[in-house]
Short mmCIF file of C-alpha atoms and ligand atoms in Angstrom, two decimals:
data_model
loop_
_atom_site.label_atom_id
_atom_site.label_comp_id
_atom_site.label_asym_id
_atom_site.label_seq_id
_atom_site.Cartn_x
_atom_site.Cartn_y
_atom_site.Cartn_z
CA UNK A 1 56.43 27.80 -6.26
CA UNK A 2 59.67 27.05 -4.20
CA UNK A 3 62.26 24.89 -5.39
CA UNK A 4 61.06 21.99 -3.96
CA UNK A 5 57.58 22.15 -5.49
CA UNK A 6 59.66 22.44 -8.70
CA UNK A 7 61.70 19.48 -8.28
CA UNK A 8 58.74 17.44 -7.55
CA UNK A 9 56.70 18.78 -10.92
CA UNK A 10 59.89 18.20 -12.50
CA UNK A 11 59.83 14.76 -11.03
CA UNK A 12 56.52 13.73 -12.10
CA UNK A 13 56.38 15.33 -15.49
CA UNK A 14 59.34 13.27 -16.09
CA UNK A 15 58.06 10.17 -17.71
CA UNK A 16 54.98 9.83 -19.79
CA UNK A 17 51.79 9.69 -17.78
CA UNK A 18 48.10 10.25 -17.63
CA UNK A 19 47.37 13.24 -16.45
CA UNK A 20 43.61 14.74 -15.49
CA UNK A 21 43.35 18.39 -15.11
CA UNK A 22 39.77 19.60 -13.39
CA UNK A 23 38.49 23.35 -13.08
CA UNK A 24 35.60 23.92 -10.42
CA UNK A 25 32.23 23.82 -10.63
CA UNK A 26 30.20 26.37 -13.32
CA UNK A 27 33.75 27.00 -14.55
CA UNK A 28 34.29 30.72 -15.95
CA UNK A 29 37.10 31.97 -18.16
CA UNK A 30 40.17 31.50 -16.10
CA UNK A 31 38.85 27.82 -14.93
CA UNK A 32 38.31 26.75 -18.33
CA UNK A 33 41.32 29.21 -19.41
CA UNK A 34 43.87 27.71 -17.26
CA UNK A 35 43.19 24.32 -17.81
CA UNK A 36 43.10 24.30 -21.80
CA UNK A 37 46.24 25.63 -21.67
CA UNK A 38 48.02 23.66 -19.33
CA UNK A 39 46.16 20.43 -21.09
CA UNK A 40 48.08 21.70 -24.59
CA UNK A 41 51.81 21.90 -23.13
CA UNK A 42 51.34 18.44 -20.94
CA UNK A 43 50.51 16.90 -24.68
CA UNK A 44 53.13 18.77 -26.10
CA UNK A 45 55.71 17.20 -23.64
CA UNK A 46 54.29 13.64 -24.32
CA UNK A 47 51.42 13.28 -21.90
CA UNK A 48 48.07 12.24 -22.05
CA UNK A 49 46.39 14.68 -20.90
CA UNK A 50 42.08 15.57 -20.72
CA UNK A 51 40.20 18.43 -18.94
CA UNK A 52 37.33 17.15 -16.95
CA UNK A 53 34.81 19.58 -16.16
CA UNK A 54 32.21 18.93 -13.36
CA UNK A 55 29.38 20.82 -15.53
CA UNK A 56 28.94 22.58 -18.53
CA UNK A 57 30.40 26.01 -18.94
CA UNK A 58 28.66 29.09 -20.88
CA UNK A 59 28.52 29.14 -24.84
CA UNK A 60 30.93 32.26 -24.93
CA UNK A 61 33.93 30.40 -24.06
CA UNK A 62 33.11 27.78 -26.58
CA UNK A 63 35.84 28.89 -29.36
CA UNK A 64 38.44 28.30 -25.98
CA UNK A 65 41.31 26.29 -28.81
CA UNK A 66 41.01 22.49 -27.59
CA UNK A 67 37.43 22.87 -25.69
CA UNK A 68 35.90 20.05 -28.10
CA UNK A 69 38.01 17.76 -26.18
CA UNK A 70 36.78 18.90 -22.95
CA UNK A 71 34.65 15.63 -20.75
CA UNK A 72 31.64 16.89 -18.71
CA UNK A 73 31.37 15.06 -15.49
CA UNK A 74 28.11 15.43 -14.97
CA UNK A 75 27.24 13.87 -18.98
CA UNK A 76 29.95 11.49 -19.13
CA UNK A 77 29.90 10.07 -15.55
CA UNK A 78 31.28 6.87 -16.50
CA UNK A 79 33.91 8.18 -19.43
CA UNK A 80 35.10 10.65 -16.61
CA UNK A 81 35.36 7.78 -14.13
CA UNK A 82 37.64 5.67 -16.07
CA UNK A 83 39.89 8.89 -16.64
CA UNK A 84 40.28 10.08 -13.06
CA UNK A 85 40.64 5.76 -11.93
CA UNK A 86 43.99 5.39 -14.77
CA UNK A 87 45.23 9.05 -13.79
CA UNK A 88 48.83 8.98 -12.41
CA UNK A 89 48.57 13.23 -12.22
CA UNK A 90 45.54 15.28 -11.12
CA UNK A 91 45.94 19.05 -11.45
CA UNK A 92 43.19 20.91 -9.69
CA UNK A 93 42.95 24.36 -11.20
CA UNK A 94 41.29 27.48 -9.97
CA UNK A 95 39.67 26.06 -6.91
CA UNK A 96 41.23 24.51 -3.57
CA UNK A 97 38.76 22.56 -2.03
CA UNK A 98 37.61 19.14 -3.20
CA UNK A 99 33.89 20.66 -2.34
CA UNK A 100 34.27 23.21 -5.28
CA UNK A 101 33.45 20.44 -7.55
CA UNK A 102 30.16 19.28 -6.80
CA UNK A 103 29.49 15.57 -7.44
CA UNK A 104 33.19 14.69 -8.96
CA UNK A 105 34.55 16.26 -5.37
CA UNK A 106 33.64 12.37 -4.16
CA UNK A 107 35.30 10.61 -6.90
CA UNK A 108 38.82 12.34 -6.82
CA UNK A 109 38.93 11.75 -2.95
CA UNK A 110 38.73 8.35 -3.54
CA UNK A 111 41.61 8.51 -6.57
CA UNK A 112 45.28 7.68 -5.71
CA UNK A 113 46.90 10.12 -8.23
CA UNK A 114 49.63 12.71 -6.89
CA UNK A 115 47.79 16.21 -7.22
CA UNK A 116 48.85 19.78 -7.76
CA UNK A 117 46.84 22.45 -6.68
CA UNK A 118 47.76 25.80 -8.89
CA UNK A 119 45.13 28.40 -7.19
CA UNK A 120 44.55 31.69 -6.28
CA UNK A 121 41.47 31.45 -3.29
CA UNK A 122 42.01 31.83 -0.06
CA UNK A 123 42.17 28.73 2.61
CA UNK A 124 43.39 26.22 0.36
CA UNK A 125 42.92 22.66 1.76
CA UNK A 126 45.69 20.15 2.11
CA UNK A 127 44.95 17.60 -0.50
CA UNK A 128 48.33 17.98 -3.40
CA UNK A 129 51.65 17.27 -3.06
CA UNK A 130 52.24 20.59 -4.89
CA UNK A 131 50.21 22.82 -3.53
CA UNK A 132 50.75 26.12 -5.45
CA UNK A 133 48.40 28.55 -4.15
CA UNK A 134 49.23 32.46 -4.01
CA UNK A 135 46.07 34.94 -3.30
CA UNK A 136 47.62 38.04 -4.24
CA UNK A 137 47.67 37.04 -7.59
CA UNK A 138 45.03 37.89 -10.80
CA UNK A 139 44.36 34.98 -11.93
CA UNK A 140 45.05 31.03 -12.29
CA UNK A 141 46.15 31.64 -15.94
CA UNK A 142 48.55 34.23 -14.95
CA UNK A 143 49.92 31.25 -12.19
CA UNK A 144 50.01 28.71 -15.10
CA UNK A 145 52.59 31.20 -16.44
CA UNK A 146 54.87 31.55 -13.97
CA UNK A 147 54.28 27.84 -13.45
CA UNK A 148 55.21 27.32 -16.71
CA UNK A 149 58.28 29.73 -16.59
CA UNK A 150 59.27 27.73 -13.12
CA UNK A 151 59.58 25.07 -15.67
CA UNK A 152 61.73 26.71 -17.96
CA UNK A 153 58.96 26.34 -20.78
CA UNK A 154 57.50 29.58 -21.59
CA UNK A 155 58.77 29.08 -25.39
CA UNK A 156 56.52 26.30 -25.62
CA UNK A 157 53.82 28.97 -25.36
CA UNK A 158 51.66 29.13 -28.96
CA UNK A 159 48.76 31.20 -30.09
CA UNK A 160 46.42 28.89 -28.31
CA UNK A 161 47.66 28.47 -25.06
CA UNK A 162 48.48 32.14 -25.22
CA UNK A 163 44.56 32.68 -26.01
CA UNK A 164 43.80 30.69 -23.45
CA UNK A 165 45.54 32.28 -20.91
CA UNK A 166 45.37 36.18 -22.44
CA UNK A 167 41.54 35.17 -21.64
CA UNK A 168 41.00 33.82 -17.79
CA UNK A 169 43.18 36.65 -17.15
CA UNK A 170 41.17 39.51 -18.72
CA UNK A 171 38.31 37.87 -17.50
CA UNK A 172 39.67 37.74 -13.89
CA UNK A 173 40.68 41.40 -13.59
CA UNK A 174 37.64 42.81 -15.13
CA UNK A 175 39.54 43.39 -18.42
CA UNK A 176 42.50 44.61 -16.53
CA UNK A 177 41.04 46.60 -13.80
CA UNK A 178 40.66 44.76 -11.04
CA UNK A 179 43.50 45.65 -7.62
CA UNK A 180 44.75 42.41 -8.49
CA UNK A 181 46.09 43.58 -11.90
CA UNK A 182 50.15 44.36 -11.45
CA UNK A 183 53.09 45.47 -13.79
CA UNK A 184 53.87 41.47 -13.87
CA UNK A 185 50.27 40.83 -14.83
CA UNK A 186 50.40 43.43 -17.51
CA UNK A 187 54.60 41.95 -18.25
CA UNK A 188 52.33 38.26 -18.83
CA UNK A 189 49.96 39.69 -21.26
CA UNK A 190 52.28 41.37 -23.41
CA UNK A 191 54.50 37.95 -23.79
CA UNK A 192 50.79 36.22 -24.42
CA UNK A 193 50.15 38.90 -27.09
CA UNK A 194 53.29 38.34 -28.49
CA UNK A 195 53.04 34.69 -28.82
CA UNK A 196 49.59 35.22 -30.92
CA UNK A 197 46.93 35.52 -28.51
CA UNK A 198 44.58 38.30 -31.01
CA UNK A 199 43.64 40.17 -27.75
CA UNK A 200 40.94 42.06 -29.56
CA UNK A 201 39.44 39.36 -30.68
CA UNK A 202 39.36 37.44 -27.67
CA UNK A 203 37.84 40.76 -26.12
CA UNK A 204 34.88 40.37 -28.85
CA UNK A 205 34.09 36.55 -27.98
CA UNK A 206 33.82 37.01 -24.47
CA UNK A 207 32.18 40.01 -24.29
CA UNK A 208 30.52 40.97 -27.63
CA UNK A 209 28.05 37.75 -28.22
CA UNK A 210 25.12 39.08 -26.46
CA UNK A 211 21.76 37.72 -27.44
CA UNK A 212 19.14 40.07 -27.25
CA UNK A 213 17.23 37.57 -24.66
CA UNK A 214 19.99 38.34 -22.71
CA UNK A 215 20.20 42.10 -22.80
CA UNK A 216 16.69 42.32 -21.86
CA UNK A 217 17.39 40.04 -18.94
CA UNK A 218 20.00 42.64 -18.18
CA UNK A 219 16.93 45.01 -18.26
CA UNK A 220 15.15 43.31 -15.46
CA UNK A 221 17.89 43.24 -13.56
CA UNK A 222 18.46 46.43 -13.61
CA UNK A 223 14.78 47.15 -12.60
CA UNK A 224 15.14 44.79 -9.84
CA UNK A 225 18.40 46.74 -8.30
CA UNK A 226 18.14 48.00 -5.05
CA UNK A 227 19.69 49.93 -2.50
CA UNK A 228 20.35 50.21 1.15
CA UNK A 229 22.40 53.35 1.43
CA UNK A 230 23.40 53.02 4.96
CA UNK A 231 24.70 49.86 4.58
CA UNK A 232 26.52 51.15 1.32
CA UNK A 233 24.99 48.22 -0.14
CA UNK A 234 23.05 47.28 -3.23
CA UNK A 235 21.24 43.78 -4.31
CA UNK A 236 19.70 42.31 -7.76
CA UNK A 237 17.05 38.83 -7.83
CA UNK A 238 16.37 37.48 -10.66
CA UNK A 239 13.55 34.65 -10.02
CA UNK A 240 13.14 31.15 -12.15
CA UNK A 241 10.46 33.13 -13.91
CA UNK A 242 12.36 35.69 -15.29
CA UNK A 243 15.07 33.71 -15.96
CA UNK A 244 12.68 31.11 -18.43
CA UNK A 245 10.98 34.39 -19.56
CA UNK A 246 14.22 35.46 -21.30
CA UNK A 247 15.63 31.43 -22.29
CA UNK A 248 18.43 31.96 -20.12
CA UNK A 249 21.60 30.03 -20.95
CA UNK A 250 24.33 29.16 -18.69
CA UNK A 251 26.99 32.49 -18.32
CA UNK A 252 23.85 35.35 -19.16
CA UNK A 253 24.16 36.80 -15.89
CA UNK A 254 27.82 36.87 -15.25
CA UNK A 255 28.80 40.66 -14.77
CA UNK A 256 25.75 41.43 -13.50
CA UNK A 257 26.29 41.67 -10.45
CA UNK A 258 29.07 44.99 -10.74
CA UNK A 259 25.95 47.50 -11.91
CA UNK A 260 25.12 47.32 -8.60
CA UNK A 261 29.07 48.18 -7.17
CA UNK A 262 29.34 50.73 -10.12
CA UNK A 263 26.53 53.17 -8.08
CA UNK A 264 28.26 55.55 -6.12
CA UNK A 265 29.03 55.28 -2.54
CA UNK A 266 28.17 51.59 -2.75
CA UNK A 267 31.06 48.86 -1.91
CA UNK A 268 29.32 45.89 -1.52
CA UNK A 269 26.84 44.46 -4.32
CA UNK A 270 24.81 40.85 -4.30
CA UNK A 271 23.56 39.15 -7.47
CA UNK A 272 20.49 36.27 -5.88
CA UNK A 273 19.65 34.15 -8.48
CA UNK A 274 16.57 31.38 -8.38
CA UNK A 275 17.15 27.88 -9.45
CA UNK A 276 14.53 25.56 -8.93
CA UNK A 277 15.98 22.76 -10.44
CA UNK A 278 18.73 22.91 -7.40
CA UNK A 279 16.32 24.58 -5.03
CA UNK A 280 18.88 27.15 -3.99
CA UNK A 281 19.40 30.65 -4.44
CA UNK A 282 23.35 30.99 -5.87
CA UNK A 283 24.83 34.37 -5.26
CA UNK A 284 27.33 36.49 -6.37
CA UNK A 285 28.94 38.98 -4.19
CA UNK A 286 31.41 41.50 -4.72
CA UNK A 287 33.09 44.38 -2.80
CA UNK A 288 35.09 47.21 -3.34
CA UNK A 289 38.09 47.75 -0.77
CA UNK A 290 38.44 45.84 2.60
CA UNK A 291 35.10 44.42 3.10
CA UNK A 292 35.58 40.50 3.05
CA UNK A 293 32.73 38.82 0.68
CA UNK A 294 34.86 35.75 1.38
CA UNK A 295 34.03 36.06 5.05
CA UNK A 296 30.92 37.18 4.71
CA UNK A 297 29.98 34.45 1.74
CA UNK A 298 32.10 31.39 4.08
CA UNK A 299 30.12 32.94 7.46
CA UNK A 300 26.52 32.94 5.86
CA UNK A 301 26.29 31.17 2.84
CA UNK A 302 28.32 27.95 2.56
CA UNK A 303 30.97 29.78 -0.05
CA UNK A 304 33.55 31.86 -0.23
CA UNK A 305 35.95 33.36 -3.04
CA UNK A 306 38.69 36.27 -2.72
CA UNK A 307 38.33 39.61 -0.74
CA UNK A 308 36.48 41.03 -3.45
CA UNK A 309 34.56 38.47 -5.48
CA UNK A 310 32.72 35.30 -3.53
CA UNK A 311 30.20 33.08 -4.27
CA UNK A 312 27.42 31.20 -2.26
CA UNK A 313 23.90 29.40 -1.84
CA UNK A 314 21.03 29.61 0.11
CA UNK A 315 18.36 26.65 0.98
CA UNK A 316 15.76 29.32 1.99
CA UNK A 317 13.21 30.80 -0.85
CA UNK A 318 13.76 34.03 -3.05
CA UNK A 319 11.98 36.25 -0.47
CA UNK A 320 13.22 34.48 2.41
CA UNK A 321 17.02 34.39 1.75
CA UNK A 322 16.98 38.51 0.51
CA UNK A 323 14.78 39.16 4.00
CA UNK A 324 17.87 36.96 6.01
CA UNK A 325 20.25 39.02 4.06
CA UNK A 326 19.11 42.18 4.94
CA UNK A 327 18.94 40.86 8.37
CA UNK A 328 22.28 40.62 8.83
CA UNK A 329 24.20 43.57 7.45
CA UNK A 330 23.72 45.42 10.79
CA UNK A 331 26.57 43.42 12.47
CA UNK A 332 28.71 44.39 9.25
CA UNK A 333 27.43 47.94 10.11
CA UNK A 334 31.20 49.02 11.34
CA UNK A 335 32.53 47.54 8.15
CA UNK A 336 30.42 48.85 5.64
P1 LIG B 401 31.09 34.07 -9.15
O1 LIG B 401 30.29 34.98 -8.30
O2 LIG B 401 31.63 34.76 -10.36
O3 LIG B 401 30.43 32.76 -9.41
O4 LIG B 401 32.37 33.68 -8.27
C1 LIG B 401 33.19 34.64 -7.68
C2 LIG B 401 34.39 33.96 -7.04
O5 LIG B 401 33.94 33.14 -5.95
C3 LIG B 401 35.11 33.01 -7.98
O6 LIG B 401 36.48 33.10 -7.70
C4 LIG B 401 34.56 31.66 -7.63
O7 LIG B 401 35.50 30.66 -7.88
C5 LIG B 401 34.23 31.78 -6.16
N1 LIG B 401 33.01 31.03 -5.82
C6 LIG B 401 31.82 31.09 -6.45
N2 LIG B 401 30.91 30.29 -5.84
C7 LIG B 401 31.55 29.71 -4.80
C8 LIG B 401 31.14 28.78 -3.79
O8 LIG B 401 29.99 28.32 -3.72
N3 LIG B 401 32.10 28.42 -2.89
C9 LIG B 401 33.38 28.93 -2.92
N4 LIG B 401 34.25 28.52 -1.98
N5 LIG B 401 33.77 29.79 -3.85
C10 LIG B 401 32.88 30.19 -4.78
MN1 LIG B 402 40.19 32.57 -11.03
#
């Protein structure tokens, strides 16, 4: 953030208000990360403050410190209404485009709060009066900290919002891996450890609360993997039926999608997953190295993401969106 940007955070955390603070759409660790934490030190400085979430979000972040509080859009449409009409402050957190938020994208158009954008996508659109968007970084929670330390106000930091933060940032890096990962990032986590996030613990409610529905789903997916070696590329489906065969629950595929990157020699990996209740397939896509899924996902599939890690939909059916998607690759041939 540049001075100005400060000065006008400064400016408008400067009396009490009421302040909204959304994550985007089928929000994942550092969505619902970044805006727990930045919820706790708004109250802590005298605000009112309430996360708004356009959907649900997946049972293993549901120990996130001050999730109870958390209003679903999409179940409390008119509860969520009322907050975004009275807000003063909306901070939009881990997304950049109104568009990223499904239904509630039309109600805060229409709101006349001053927002602040703190993201990390690429093409961010021109909707805050902060607009604090930097790509190269790992994560939105590791932005809420140097947000926070713009502010002078990393002491106000406490075992949850360090939890909160310690865990949109291991999520976001792949537990640390990730390019995006730097000496700051790791600088940030030791601070968060330091102010009480229990990183091990953290590590076991993301990742360690597996049902064994889930693993076998894993299984199928697995069988389902395939490959297109000349395209260095490799692709999972999972249909509505398998999905209901194994009582899927939001956040059981997440991850998925890297067995297929993990295979040798492949750098670009696609997760298709039915869902006939939207009738669209939603996608994952990941790459390893130069190859744009945020191109390819904004060119092809009404999405986009970072370099490495997009999202998308298609309208078309199971069979018909993977036979479209292997129809393309051979412009990408030079690329791939
Ligand atoms: P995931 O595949 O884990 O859902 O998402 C990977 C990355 O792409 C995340 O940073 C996510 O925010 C972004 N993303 C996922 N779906 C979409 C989408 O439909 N549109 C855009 N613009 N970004 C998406
Ligand atoms: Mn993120």
């Amino acid at each position: 953030m540049n001075s100005s940007d400060i000065k006008t955070v400064q400016t408008l955390l400067s009396t009490p208000k009421s302040i909204v603070i959304v994550p985007h759409k089928n929000p994942d660790g550092d969505a619902m990360g970044s805006t727990l934490a930045l919820c706790k030190y708004l109250i802590k400085i005298g605000h009112k403050a309430t996360v708004i979430a356009p959907n649900d979000y997946p049972h293993f972040l549901k120990w996130l410190p001050g999730h109870e509080d958390v209003l679903i859009f999409n179940s409390s449409i008119i509860a969520a209404k009322e907050k975004i009409e009275e807000a003063h402050v909306i901070f939009t957190l881990d997304f950049n485009d109104f568009s990223r938020t499904g239904d509630m994208g039309e109600v805060l158009a229409t709101s006349n709060a001053d927002f602040v954008m703190i993201d990390h996508h690429q093409q961010p659109s021109d909707y805050a009066v902060v607009t604090y968007s930097d790509t190269s970084m790992s994560s939105t929670c590791e932005m809420v900290y140097h947000f926070l330390d713009a502010l002078d106000a990393t002491d106000q930091i406490d075992a949850d919002m360090a939890s909160c933060l310690y865990t949109g940032i291991m999520t976001d890096t792949g537990s640390f891996r990730f390019p995006s990962t730097t000496a700051t990032t790791h600088k940030v986590i030791a601070h968060l450890i330091a102010s009480g996030a229990d990183n091990s613990g953290i590590h076991r409610n993301i990742y360690d609360t597996n049902s064994y529905s889930k693993l076998q789903l894993l299984g199928v997916a697995l069988k389902n993997l395939r490959v297109l070696p000349e395209y260095k590329t490799a692709y999972i489906t999972l249909s509505q039926k398998e999905l209901d065969d194994h009582k899927f629950q939001k956040g059981d595929t997440e991850g998925f999608v890297n067995y297929g990157l993990s295979l040798k020699g492949i750098i670009f990996a696609v997760i298709f997953i039915e869902n006939k209740a939207d009738t669209i397939i939603k996608m994952s896509l990941r790459s390893k190295g130069d190859f744009s899924v945020n191109e390819f996902a904004r060119a092809h599939y009404s999405g986009g993401g970072h370099t490495n890690a997009a999202g998308g939909k298609s309208d078309l059916s199971l069979e018909e969106t993977i036979a479209q998607f292997i129809s393309i690759l051979p412009r990408y041939k030079d690329k791939l």
